[in-house]
XYZ file of C-alpha atoms in Angstrom:
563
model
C 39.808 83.814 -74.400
C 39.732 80.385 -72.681
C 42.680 79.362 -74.122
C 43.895 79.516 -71.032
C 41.008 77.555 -69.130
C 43.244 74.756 -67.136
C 46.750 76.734 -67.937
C 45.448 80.276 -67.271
C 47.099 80.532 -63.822
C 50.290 79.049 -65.244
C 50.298 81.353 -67.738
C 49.872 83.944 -65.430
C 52.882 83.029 -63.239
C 54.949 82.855 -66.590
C 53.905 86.901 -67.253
C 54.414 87.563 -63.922
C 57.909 86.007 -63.301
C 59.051 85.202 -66.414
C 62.317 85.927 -67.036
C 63.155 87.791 -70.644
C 65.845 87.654 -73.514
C 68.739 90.186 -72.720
C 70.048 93.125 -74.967
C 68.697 93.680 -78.546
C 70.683 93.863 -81.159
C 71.878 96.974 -82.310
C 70.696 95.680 -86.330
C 66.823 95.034 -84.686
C 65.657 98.502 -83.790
C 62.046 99.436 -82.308
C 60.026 101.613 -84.600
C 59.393 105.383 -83.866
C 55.932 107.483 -85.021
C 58.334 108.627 -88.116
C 60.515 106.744 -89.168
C 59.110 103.222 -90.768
C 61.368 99.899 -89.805
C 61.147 97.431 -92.333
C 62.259 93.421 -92.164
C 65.288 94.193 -93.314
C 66.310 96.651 -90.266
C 63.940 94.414 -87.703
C 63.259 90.419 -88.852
C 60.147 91.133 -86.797
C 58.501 92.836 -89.264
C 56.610 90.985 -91.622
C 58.012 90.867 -95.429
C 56.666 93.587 -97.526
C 55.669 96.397 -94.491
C 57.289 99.383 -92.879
C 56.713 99.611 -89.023
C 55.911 102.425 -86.906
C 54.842 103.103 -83.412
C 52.044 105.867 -82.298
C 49.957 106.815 -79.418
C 46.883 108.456 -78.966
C 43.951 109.270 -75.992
C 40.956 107.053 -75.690
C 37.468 108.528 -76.764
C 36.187 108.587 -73.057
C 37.708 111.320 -71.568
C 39.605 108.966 -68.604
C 43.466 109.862 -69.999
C 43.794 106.529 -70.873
C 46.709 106.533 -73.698
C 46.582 103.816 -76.462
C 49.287 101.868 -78.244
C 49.087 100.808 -81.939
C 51.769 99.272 -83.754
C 51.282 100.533 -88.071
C 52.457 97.913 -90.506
C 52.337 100.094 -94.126
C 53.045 98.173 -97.467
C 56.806 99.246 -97.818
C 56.549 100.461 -100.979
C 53.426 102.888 -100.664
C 54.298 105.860 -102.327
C 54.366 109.443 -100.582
C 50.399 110.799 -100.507
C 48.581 107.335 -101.706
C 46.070 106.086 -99.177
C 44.817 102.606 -98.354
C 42.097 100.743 -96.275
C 43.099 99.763 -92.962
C 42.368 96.430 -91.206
C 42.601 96.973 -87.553
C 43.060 94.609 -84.973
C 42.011 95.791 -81.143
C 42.845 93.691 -78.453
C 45.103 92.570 -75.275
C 47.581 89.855 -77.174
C 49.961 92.269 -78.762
C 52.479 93.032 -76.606
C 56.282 93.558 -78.174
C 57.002 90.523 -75.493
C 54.478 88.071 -76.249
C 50.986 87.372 -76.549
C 49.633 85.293 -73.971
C 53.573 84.980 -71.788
C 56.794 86.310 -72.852
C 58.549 84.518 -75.787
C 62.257 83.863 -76.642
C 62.850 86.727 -78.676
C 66.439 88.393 -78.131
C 64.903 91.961 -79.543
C 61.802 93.955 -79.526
C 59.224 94.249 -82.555
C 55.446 94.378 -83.587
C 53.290 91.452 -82.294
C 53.204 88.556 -84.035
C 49.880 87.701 -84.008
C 48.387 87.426 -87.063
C 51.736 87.537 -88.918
C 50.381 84.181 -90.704
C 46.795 86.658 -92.175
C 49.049 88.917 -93.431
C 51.461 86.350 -95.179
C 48.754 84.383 -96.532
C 46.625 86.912 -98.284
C 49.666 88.937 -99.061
C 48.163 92.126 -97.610
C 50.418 94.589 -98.420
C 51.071 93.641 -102.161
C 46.899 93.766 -102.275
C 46.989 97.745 -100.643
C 46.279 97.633 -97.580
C 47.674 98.505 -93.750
C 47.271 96.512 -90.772
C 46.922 97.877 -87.316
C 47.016 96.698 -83.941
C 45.663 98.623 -81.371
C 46.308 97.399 -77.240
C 43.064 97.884 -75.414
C 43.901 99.325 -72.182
C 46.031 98.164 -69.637
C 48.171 96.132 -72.292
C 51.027 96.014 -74.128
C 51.777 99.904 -74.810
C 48.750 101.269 -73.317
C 48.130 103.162 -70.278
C 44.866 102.761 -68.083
C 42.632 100.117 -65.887
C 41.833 96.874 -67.876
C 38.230 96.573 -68.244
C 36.623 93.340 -69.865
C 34.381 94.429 -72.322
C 33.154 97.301 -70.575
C 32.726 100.896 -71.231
C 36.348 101.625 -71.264
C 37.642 98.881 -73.851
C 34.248 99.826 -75.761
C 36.038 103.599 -76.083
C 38.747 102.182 -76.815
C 37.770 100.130 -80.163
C 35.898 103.583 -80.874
C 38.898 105.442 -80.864
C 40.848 103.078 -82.341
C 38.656 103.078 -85.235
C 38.333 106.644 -85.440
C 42.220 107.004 -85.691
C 42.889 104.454 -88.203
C 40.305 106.389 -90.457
C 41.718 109.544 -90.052
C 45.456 108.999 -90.956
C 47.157 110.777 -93.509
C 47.972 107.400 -95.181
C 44.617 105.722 -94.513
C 41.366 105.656 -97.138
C 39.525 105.793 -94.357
C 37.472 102.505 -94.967
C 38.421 99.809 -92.209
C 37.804 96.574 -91.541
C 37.994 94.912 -87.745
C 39.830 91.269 -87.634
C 40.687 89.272 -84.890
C 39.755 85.777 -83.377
C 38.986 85.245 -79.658
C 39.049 88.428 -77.588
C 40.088 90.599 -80.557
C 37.202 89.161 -82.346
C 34.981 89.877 -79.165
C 36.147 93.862 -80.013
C 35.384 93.619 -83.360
C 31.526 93.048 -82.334
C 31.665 95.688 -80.148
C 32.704 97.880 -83.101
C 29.619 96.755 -84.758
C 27.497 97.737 -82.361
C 29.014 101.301 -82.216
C 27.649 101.889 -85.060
C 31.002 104.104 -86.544
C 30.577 104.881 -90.571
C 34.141 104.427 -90.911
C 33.973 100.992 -89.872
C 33.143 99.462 -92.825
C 33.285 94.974 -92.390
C 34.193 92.904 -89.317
C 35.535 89.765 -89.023
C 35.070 87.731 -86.277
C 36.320 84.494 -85.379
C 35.051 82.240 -82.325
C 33.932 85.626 -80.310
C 32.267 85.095 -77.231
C 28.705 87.310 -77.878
C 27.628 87.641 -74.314
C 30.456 88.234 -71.437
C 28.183 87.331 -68.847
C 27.237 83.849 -70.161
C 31.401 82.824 -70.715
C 31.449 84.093 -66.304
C 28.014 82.123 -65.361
C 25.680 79.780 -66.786
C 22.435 80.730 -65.562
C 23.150 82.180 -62.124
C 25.825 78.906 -61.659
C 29.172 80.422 -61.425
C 32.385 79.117 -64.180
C 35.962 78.594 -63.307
C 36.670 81.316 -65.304
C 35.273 83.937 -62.454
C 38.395 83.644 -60.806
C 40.727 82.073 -63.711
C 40.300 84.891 -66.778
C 40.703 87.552 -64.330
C 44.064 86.268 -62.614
C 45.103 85.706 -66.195
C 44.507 89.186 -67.834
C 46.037 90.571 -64.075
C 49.055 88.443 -65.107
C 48.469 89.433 -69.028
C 48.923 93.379 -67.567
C 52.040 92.962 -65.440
C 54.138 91.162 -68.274
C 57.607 92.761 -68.518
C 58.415 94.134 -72.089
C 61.540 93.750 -73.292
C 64.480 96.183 -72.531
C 65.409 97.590 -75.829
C 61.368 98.918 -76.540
C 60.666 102.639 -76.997
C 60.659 104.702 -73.819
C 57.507 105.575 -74.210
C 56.075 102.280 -74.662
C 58.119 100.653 -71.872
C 56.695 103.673 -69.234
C 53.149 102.709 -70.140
C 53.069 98.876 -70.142
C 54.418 99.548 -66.328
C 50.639 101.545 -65.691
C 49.626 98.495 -63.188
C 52.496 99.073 -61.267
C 51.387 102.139 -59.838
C 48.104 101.487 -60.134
C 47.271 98.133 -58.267
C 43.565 99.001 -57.660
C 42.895 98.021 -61.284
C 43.946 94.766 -61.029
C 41.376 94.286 -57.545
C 38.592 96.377 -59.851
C 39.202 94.041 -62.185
C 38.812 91.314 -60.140
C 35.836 92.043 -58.261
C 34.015 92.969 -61.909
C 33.908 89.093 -62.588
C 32.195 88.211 -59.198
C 29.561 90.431 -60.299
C 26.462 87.727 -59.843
C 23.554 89.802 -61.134
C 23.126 89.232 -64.900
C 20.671 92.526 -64.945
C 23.616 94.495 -63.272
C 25.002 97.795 -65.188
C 28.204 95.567 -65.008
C 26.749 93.315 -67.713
C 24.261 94.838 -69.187
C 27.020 97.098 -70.448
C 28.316 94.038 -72.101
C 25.812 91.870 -73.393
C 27.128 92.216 -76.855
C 24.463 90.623 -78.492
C 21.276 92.978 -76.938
C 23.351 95.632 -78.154
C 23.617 94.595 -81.443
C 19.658 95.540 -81.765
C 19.387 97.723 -85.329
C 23.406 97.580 -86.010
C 24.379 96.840 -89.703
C 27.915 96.679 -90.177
C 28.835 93.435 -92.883
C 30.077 90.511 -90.321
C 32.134 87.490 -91.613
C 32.290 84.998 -88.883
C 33.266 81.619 -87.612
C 31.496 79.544 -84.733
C 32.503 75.777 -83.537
C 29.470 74.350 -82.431
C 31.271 71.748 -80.313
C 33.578 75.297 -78.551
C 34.884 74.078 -75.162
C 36.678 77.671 -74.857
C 34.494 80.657 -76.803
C 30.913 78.144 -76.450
C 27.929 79.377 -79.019
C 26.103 81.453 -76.288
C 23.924 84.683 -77.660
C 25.011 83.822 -81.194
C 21.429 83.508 -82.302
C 19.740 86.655 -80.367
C 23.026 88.675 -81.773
C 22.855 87.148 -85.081
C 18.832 88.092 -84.943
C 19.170 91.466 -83.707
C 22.132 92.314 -86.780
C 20.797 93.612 -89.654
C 23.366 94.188 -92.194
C 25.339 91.465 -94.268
C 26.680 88.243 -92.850
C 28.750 85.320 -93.557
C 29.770 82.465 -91.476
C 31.580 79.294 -90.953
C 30.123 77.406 -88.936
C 31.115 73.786 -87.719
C 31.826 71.307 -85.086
C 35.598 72.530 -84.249
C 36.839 73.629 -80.735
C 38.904 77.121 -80.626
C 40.358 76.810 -83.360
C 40.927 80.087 -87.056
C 39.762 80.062 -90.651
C 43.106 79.280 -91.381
C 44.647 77.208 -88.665
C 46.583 74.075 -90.112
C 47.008 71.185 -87.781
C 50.440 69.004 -87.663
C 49.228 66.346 -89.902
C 48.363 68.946 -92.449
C 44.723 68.769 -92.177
C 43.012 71.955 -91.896
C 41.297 72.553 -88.589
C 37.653 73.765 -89.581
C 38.206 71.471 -92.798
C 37.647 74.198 -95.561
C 39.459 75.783 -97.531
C 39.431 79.245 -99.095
C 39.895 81.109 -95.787
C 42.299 83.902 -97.197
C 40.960 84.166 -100.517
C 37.037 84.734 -99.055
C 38.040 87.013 -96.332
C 40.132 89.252 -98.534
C 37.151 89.088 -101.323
C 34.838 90.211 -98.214
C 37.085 93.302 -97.229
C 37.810 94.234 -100.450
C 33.566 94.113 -101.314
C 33.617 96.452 -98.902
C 36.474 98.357 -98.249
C 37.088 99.308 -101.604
C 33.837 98.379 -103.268
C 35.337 95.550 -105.431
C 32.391 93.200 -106.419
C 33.546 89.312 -105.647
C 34.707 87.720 -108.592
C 32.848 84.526 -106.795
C 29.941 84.022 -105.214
C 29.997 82.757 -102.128
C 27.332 81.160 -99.539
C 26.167 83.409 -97.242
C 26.532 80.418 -94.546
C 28.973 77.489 -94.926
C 28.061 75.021 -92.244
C 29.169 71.680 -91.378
C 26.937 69.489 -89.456
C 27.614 66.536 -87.113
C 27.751 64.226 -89.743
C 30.889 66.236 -91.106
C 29.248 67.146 -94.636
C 28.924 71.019 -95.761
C 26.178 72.555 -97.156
C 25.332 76.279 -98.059
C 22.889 78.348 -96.447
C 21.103 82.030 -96.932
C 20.844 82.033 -93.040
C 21.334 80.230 -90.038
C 19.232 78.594 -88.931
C 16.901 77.112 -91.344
C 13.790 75.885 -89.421
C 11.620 73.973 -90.965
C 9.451 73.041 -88.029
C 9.481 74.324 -84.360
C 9.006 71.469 -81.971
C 7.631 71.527 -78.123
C 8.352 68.298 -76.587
C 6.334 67.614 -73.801
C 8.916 65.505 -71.424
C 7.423 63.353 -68.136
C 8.616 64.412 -64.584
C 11.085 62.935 -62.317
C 13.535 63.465 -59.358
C 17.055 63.399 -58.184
C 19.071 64.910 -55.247
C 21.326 67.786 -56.395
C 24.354 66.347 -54.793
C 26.936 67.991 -57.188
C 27.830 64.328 -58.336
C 29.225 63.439 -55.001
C 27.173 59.817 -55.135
C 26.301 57.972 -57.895
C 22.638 57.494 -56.814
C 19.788 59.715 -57.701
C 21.531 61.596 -59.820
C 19.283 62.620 -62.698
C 17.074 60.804 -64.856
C 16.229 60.512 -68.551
C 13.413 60.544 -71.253
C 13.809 59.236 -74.369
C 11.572 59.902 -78.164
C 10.383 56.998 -80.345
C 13.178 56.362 -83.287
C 13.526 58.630 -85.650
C 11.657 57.535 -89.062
C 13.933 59.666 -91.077
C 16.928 61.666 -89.985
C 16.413 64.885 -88.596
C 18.781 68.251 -87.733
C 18.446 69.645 -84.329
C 19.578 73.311 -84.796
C 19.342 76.679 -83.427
C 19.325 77.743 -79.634
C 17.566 74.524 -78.085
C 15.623 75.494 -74.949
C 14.107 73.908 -71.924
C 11.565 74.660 -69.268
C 11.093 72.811 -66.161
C 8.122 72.931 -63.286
C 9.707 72.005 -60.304
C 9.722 71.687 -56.309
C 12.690 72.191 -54.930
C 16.091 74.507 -54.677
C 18.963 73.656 -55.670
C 20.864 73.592 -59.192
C 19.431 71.113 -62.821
C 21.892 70.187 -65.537
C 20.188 69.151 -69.190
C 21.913 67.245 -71.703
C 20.875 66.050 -75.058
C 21.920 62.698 -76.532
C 22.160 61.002 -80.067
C 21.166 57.467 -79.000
C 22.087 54.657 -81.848
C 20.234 51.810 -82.201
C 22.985 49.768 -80.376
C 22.576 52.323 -77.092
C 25.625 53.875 -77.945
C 25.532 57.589 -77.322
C 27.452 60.891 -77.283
C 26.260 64.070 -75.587
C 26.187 67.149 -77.759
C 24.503 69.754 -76.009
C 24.038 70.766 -72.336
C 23.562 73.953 -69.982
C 22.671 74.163 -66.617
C 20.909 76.795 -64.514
C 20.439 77.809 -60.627
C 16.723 76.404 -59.904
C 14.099 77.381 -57.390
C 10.219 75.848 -56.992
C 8.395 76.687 -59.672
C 9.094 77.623 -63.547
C 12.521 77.973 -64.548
C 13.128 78.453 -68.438
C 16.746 78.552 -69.939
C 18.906 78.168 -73.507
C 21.430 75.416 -74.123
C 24.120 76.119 -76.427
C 23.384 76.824 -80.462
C 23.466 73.671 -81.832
C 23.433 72.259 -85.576
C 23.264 68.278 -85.235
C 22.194 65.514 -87.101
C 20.240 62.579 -85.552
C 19.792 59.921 -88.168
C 17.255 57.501 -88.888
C 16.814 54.937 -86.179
C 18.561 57.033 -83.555
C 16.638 58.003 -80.442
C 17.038 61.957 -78.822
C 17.738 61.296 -75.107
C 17.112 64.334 -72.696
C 18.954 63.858 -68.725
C 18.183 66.283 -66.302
C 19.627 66.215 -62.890
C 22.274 67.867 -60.968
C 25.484 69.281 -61.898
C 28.192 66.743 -62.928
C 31.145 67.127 -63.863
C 32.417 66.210 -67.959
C 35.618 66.338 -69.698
C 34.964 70.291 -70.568
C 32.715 70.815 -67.657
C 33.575 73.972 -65.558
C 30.918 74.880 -63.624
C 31.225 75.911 -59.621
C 28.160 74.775 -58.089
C 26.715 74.764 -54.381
C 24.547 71.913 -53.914
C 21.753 71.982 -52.440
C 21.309 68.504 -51.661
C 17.835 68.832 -51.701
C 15.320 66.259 -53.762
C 14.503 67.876 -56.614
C 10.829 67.185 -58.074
C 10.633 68.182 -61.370
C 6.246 67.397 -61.964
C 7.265 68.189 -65.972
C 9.562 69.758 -68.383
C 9.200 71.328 -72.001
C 11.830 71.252 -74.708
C 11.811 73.654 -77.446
C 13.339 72.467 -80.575
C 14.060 73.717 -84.071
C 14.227 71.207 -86.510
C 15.430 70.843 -90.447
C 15.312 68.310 -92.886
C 19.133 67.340 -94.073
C 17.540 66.327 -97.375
C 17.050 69.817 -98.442
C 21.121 70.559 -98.528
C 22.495 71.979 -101.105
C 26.120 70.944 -100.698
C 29.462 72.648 -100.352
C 33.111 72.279 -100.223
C 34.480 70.959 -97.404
C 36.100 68.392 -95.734
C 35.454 66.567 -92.032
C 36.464 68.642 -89.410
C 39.003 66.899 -87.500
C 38.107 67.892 -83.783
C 34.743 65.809 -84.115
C 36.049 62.781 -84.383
C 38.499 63.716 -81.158
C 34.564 64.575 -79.545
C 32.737 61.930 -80.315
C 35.614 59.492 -78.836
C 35.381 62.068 -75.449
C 31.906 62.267 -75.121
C 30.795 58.681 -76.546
C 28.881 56.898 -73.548
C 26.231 53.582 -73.583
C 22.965 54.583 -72.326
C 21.006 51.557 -70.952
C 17.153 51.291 -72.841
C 14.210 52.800 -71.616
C 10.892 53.351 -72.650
C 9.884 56.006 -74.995
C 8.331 59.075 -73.260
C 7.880 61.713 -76.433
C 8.251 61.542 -80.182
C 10.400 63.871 -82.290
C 7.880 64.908 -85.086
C 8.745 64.333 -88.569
C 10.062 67.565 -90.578
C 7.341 67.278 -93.166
């Protein structure tokens, strides 16, 4: 989603008042519900697949009418069905995903062209779909972010891709970002036609991407004005009637765009609002087979709820997981390097769908979990995580003013463990509770400490804070503190970092925290068993951002050893 965070306003503007490309050309035109456009008639069309347009109501009764664009291998013979991978989500508009592009006629979203190219999905028998939630692209209705409405929408979108005449159907969900946020959600409806999911840097709990804690995010007021913007962007002139009637729904409907808005200001994390989307409570009992990636070190889609969805989930999973930023399976960066580092993206996502979308048993095994830690090495996993021993670190008390980082003084301050004897993996959901007197706003970060005090922060959270107990998660985590190294914990008001988007009040009150507990899970990194992979590139770009020198101090707690 946060593609967006710093340009989302921009972007905005560009949907709003961005001019488009003039006539089509009479050679390009836009598909109708019968009769199929292929790449020869429309170069927007993917190689290999026949286009066609279709509409259809929601599943919740409000008239909503939703858009999907049908790409059919082009040579599918009359009566032969096959499995459907859908895509549901708010990027595939005929004009552009996140602003208008250059094109000079209209055609099916690109996004995702590269999947379909790269596993050669239509020569392997199978249809992809793109459905617009509502509000976008081709569909009619009031945007809603994750709420009851889009959830109706991913039902019925699932429930019409099974049902076709052409379709087997068995589908599959695949998307990364917000259409990878909908393909949870289709999880946790629990439909037997949905049949695998895969998900790529979702966000698993709405609330937690809005506010951290009860501390407000720039994104309250910057995703919003961007999907407003996303809503309003002008199609291009040569589109099907039809489709060009409904992407002007806003127009006449203005009070979805304020609704909208005022749904993101929404403070109370026990609110209906976001109860209705905490994805990951709602996964409780749900069983669908989820292939999924996760960058640890996300500035955009962060790993918040992973774990308690992960843990409620109960059918098969697979994941990727690493320390990348926002970043697919597949993406390639300009130096050629591939952005999560591993290969085999296309080849084990198409072995997943067809496991079990047309019950083909994998010609190779595969781990269940492919992670990469800090150090940039792989190794293979059953699950994630892999404790081998829960730690409770009692930490000493301290003070500091929550001033918001307005003075340097008073700021926070830190406790530090004995060196490590032997190297040790932080992972899981890291949590910390404080006692304190006081109002006002704490910030935690953790910090690999070297030998030769040079440092680099790699997890942090903060949290609105009142006298007494207040208990909270950081981010998932999977990091590697090596021999020698000391873990450094800073608490102290909110500051700002090179990612850092929090909008806090300060209280400017002393805070008097009288003592603190960390929670830890911890594994021994001489129990991998190793897999393929190279170093993803984006930690090295990290570790130069967030490298600091911490002065010494004395040691307040010991990390225990694993064993």
């Amino acid at each position: 989603m946060r593609n967006l965070r710093t340009a989302c306003v921009l972007a905005a503007a560009i949907a709003l008042t961005g001019a488009l490309a003039g006539p089509a050309a009479a050679a390009a035109p836009p598909a109708t519900g019968s009769d199929p456009i292929t790449h020869e008639q429309n170069d927007r069309v993917p190689e290999g697949g026949a286009w066609t347009q279709h509409y259809f109501p929601s599943s919740d009764g409000s008239g909503a009418e939703l858009h999907a664009d049908v790409l059919l291998p082009e040579d599918l013979p009359d009566g032969e069905k096959v499995p459907v991978i859908l895509s549901v989500g708010p990027y595939f508009s005929h004009a552009g995903d996140l602003a208008p592009k250059d094109w000079t006629h209209t055609g099916p979203s690109d996004r995702f062209d590269e999947f379909i190219e790269g596993t050669d999905l239509f020569a392997r028998g199978y249809a992809f779909v793109r459905v617009d939630l509502r509000g976008f692209g081709g569909s009619t209705g009031c945007l809603d972010f994750v709420g009851d409405g889009e959830q109706a929408d991913v039902k019925a979108a699932i429930d019409w891709a099974a049902s076709q005449p052409w379709s087997t159907g068995a589908v599959g969900m695949y998307g990364k970002s917000y259409d990878a946020i909908t393909g949870l959600v289709g999880n946790n409806l629990n439909q037997d036609a949905l049949k695998a999911v895969v998900a790529q840097e979702p966000i698993w709990d709405p609330y937690r991407d809005i506010r951290s804690n009860g501390v407000p995010r720039t994104t309250i007021v910057g995703i919003s004005t961007f999907y407003n913007g996303l809503v309003m962007m002008p199609q291009l002139p040569d589109d099907d009637a039809r489709y060009l009637a409904n992407s002007r729904y806003e127009e006449t409907h203005l009070e979805c765009l304020a609704d909208n808005i005022a749904g993101y200001q929404t403070a109370d994390q026990e609110s209906e609002y976001w109860q209705t989307r905490d994805l990951a409570k709602r996964a409780e009992g749900t069983d669908t087979p989820l292939l999924f990636t996760q960058g640890f070190l996300e500035w955009n889609t962060e790993p918040e709820g992973m774990q308690e969805y992960l843990d409620n989930h109960e059918g098969p999973e697979r994941g990727w997981l690493g320390p990348w930023d926002h970043v697919r399976g597949d993406d390639v960066l300009a130096d050629g390097r591939l952005a999560m580092g591993r290969t085999g993206w296309y080849e084990e996502t198409m072995s997943f769908y067809d496991q079990y979308l047309k019950g083909i048993e994998p010609s190779v095994e595969y781990p269940a979990y492919a992670i990469q830690d800090s150090t940039g090495t792989w190794r293979a996993q059953d699950t994630w995580p892999v404790v081998e021993r829960s730690a409770a670190l009692r930490l000493d008390g301290g003070s500091y003013v929550d001033h918001g980082g307005e003075a340097e003084s008073r700021a926070s301050f830190f406790q530090r463990s004995e060196p490590l004897k032997k190297a040790t993996r932080i992972t899981g959901t890291p949590k910390l509770s404080v006692n304190a007197k006081g109002n006002g706003n704490v910030m935690v970060k953790l910090y690999d400490v070297a030998p030769d005090g040079k440092a680099v922060m790699f997890d942090e959270q903060v949290s609105v804070l009142s006298s007494g107990r207040t208990a909270f998660d950081l981010r998932s985590a999977d990091w590697t503190l090596a021999a020698g190294h000391v873990l450094a914990v800073e608490i102290g008001t909110i500051q700002a970092g090179p990612h850092s988007d929090w909008i806090d009040t300060p209280s400017r009150e002393t805070i008097k925290v009288r003592d603190a507990r960390l929670d830890l899970a911890l594994d021994d990194p001489a129990d991998d068993t190793a897999t393929e992979g190279a170093r993803a590139p984006y930690l090295d770009d990290y570790l130069g951002l967030y490298g600091v020198e911490l002065p010494a101090g004395p040691a307040t707690f010991t990390v225990p050893a694993v064993r």
